[in-house]
CSV table of C-alpha atoms in Angstrom, one decimal:
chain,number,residue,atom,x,y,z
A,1486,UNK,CA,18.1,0.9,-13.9
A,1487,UNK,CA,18.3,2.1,-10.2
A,1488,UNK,CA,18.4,-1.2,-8.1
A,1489,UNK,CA,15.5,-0.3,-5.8
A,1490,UNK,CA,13.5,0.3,-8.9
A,1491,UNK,CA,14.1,-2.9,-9.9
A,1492,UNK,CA,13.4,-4.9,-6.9
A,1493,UNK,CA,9.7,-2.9,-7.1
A,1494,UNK,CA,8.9,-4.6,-10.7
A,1495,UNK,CA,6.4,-6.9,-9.4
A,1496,UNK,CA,5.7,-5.5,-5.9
A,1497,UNK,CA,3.0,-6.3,-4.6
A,1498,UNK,CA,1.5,-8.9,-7.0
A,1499,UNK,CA,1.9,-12.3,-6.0
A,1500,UNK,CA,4.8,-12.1,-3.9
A,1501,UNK,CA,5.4,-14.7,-2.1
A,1502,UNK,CA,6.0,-13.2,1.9
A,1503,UNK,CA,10.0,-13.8,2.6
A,1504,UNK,CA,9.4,-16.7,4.8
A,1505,UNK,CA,7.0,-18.8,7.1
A,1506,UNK,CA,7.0,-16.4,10.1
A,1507,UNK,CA,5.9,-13.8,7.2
A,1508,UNK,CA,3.3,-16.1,6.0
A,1509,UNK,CA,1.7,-16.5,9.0
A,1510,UNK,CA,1.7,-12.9,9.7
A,1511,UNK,CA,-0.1,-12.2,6.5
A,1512,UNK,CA,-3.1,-14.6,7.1
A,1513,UNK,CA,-3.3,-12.7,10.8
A,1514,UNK,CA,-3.5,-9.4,9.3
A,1515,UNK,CA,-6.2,-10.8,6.7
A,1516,UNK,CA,-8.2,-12.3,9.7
A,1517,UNK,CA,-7.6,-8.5,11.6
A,1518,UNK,CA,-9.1,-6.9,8.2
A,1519,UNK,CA,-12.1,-9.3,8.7
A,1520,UNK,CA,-12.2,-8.2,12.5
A,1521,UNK,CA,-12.2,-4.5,11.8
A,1522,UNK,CA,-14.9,-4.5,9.9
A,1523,UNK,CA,-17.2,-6.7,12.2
A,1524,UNK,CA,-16.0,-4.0,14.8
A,1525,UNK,CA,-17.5,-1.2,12.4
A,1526,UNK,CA,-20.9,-3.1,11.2
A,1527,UNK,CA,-21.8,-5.9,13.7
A,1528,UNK,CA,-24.6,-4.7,16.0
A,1529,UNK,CA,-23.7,-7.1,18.2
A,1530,UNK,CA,-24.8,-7.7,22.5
A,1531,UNK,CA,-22.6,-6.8,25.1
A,1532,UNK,CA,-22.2,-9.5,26.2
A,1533,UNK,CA,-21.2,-11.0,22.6
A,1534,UNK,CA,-18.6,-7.5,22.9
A,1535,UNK,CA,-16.7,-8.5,26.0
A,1536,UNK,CA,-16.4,-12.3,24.8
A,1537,UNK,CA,-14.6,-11.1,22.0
A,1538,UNK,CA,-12.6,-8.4,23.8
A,1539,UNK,CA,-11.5,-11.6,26.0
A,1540,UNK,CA,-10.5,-13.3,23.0
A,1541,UNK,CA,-8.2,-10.6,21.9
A,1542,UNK,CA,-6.8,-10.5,25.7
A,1543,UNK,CA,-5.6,-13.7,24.8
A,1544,UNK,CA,-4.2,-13.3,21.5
A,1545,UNK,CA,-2.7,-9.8,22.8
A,1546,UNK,CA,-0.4,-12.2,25.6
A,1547,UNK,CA,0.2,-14.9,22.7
A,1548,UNK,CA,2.2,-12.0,21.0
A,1549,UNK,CA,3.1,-9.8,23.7
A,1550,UNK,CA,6.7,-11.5,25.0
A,1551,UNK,CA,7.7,-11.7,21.4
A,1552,UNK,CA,10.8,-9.4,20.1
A,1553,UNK,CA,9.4,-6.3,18.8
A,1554,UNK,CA,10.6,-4.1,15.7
A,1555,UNK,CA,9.1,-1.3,14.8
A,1556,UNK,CA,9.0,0.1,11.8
A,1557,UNK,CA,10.7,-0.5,8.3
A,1558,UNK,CA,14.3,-0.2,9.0
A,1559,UNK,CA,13.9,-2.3,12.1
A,1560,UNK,CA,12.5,-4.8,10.6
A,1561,UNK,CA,15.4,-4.8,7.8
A,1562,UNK,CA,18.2,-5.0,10.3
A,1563,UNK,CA,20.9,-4.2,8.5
A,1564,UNK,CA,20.1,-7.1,5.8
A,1565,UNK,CA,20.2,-4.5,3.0
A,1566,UNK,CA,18.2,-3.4,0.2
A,1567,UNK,CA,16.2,-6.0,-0.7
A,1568,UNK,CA,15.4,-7.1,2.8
A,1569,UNK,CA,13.8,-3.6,3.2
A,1570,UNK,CA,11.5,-3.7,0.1
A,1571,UNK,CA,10.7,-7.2,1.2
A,1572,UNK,CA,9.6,-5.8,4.2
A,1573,UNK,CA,7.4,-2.9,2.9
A,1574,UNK,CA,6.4,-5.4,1.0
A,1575,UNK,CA,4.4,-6.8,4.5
A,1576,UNK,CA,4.1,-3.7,6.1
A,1577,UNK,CA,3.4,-0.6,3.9
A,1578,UNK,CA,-0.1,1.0,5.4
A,1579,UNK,CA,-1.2,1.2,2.0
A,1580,UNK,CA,-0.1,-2.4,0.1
A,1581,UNK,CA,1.4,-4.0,3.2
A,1582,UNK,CA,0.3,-7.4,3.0
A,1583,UNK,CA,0.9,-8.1,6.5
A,1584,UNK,CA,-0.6,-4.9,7.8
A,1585,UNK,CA,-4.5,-5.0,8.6
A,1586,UNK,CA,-4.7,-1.4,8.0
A,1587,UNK,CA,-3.8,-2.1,4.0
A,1588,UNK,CA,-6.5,-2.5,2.0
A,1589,UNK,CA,-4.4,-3.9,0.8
A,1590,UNK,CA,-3.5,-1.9,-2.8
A,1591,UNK,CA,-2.1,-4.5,-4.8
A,1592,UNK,CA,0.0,-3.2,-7.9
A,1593,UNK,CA,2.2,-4.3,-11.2
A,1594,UNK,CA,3.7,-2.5,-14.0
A,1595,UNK,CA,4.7,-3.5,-18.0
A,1596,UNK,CA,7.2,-1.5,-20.3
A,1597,UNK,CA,5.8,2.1,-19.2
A,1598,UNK,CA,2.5,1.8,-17.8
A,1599,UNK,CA,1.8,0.7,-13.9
A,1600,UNK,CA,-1.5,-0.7,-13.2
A,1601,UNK,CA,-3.2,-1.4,-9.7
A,1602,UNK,CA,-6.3,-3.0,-8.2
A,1603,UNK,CA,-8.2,-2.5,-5.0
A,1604,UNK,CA,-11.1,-3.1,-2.6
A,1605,UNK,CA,-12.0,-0.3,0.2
A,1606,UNK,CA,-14.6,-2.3,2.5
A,1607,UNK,CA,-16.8,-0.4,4.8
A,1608,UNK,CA,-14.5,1.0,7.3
A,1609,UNK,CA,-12.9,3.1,4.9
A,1610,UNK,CA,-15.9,5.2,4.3
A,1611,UNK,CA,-16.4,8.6,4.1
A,1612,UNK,CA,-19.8,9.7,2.2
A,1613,UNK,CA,-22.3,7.3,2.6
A,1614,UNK,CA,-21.5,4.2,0.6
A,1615,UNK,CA,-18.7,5.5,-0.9
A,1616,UNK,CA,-15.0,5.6,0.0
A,1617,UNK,CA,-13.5,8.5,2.1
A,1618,UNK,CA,-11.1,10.8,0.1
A,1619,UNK,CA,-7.8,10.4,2.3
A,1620,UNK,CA,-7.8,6.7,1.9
A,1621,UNK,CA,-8.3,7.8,-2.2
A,1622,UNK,CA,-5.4,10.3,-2.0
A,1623,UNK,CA,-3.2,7.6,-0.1
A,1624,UNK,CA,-3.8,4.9,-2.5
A,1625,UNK,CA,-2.8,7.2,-5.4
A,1626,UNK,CA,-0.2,8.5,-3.7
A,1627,UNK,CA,1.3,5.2,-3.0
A,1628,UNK,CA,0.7,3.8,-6.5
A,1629,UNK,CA,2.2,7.4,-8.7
A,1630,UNK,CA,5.1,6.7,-6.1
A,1631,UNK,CA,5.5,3.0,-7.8
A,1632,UNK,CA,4.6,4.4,-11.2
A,1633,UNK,CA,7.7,6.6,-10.8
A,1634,UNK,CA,10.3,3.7,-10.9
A,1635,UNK,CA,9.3,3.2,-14.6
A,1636,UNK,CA,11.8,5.9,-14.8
A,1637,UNK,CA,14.7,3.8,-13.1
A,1638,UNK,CA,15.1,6.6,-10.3
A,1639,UNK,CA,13.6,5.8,-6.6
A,1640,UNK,CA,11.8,9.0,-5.0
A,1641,UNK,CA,9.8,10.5,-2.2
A,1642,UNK,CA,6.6,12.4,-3.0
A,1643,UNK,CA,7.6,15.9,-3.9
A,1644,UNK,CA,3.9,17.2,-4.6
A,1645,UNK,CA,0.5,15.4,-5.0
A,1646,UNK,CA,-2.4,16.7,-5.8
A,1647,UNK,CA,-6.1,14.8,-6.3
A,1648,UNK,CA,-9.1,15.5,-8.2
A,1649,UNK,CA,-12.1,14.1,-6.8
A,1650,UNK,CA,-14.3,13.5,-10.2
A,1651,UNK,CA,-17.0,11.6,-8.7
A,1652,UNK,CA,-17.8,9.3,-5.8
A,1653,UNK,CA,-16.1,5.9,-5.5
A,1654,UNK,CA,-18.0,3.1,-4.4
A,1655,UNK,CA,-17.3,0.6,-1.2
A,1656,UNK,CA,-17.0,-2.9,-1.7
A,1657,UNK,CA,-16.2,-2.3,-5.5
A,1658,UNK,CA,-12.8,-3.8,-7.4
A,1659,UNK,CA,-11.0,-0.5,-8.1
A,1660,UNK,CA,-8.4,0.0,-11.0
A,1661,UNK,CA,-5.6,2.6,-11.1
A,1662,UNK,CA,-3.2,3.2,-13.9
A,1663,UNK,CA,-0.5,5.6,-14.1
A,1664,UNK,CA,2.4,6.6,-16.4
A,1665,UNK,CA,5.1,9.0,-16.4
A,1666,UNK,CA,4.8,12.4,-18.2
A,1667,UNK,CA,8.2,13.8,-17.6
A,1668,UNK,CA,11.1,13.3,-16.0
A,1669,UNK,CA,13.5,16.7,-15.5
A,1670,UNK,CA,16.9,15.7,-13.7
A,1671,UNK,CA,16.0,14.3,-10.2
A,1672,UNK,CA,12.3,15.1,-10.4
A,1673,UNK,CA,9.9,12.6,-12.1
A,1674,UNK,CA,6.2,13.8,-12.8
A,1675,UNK,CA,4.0,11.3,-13.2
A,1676,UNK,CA,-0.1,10.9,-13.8
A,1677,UNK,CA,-2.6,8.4,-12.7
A,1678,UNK,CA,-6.4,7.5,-12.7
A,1679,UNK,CA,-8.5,5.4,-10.5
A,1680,UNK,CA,-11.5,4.1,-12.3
A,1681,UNK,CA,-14.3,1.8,-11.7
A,1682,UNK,CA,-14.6,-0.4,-14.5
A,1683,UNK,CA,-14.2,2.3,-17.7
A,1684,UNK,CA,-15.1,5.1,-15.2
A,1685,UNK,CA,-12.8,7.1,-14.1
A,1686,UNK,CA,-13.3,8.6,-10.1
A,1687,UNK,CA,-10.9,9.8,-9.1
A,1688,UNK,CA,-7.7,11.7,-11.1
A,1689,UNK,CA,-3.6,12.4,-9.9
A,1690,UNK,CA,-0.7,14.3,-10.5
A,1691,UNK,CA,2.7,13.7,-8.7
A,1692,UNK,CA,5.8,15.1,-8.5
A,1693,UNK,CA,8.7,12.9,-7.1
A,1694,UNK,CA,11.9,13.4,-6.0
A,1695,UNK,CA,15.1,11.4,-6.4
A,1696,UNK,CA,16.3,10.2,-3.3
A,1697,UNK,CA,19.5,8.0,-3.3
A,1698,UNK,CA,18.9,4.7,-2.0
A,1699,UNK,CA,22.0,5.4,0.7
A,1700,UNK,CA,20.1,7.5,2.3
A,1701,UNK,CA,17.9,5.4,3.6
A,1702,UNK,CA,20.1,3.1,5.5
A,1703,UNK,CA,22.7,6.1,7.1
């Protein structure tokens, strides 16, 4: 099996974050997830508005003359494979656990199925009550892009395409499941549902593209 396929076996479920400076940036991002949503619900004073705007002024300079690295690779600095998937591990937009914009998807796989739960809140919502469908079509595209290293290959998203079978509910545990249907040289196909409890929302097909894991660090 393709090494970066291996090192995604149990992403994303229990992980333990790669160290202490990790840890603490995961509970951050969980109290940032809290803070979005008060931002999108709390019908709040002025007044009660600029104290907390204050508040962030301070935590903004707490973090401000800190190093910074941006982005995956950065973040890896040349410390090799599974130093990067440790760190999309944190910071994927879709399962980082150490981004507030993750929901965060949280995902695990046996023999030749993958399987995935999550939890839009109310800033993710489109129709009233219900999730918006780009943060439905991201999810799925992230988690058919896990299912895919059932098949031992590590790929990009070649095609995706979504069918919307019914509303999905906010503040609802969400379960996905995917599988592969074929796999044809360096392309992988692959099929997933998202359902709430035995009902099935939302529908995907993906086609994903082999991409050797050298490429990545050139």
């Amino acid at each position: 099996m393709n090494r970066f396929a291996e090192l995604h076996e149990g992403a994303s479920r229990n992980a333990p974050a790669p160290d202490e400076h990790w840890s603490e940036r995961r509970k951050l991002a969980d109290k940032l997830r809290v803070l979005i949503a008060e931002v999108t619900s709390a019908d709040a004073s002025a007044e009660a508005y600029a104290a907390a705007i204050s508040h962030l002024d301070g935590a903004l300079a707490a973090l401000s003359d800190a190093p910074h690295y941006a982005g995956l690779l950065a973040n890896t600095r040349d410390l090799g494979i599974e130093r990067f998937v440790a760190v999309a591990q944190e910071l994927n937009p879709i399962y980082g656990l150490s981004n507030p914009l993750a929901p965060p998807l949280q995902m695990h796989r046996s023999a030749d199925r993958a399987y995935g739960q999550v939890r839009f809140s109310s800033p993710y919502e489109g129709p009233p009550g219900h999730v918006h469908g780009g943060f439905i079509a991201a999810a799925l595209d992230q988690f058919l892009g896990f299912t895919q290293t059932l098949s031992g290959l590590s790929g990009m998203t070649g095609k995706l395409a979504v069918r919307y079978v019914r509303p999905t509910p906010l503040d609802t545990d969400l379960e996905l499941e995917g599988w592969i249907k074929e796999r044809i040289g360096r392309l992988v196909y692959v099929e997933g549902v998202l359902r709430v409890a035995a009902v099935v929302t939302a529908k995907a097909t993906g086609m994903f593209v082999e991409v050797p894991t050298g490429y990545l660090f050139r």
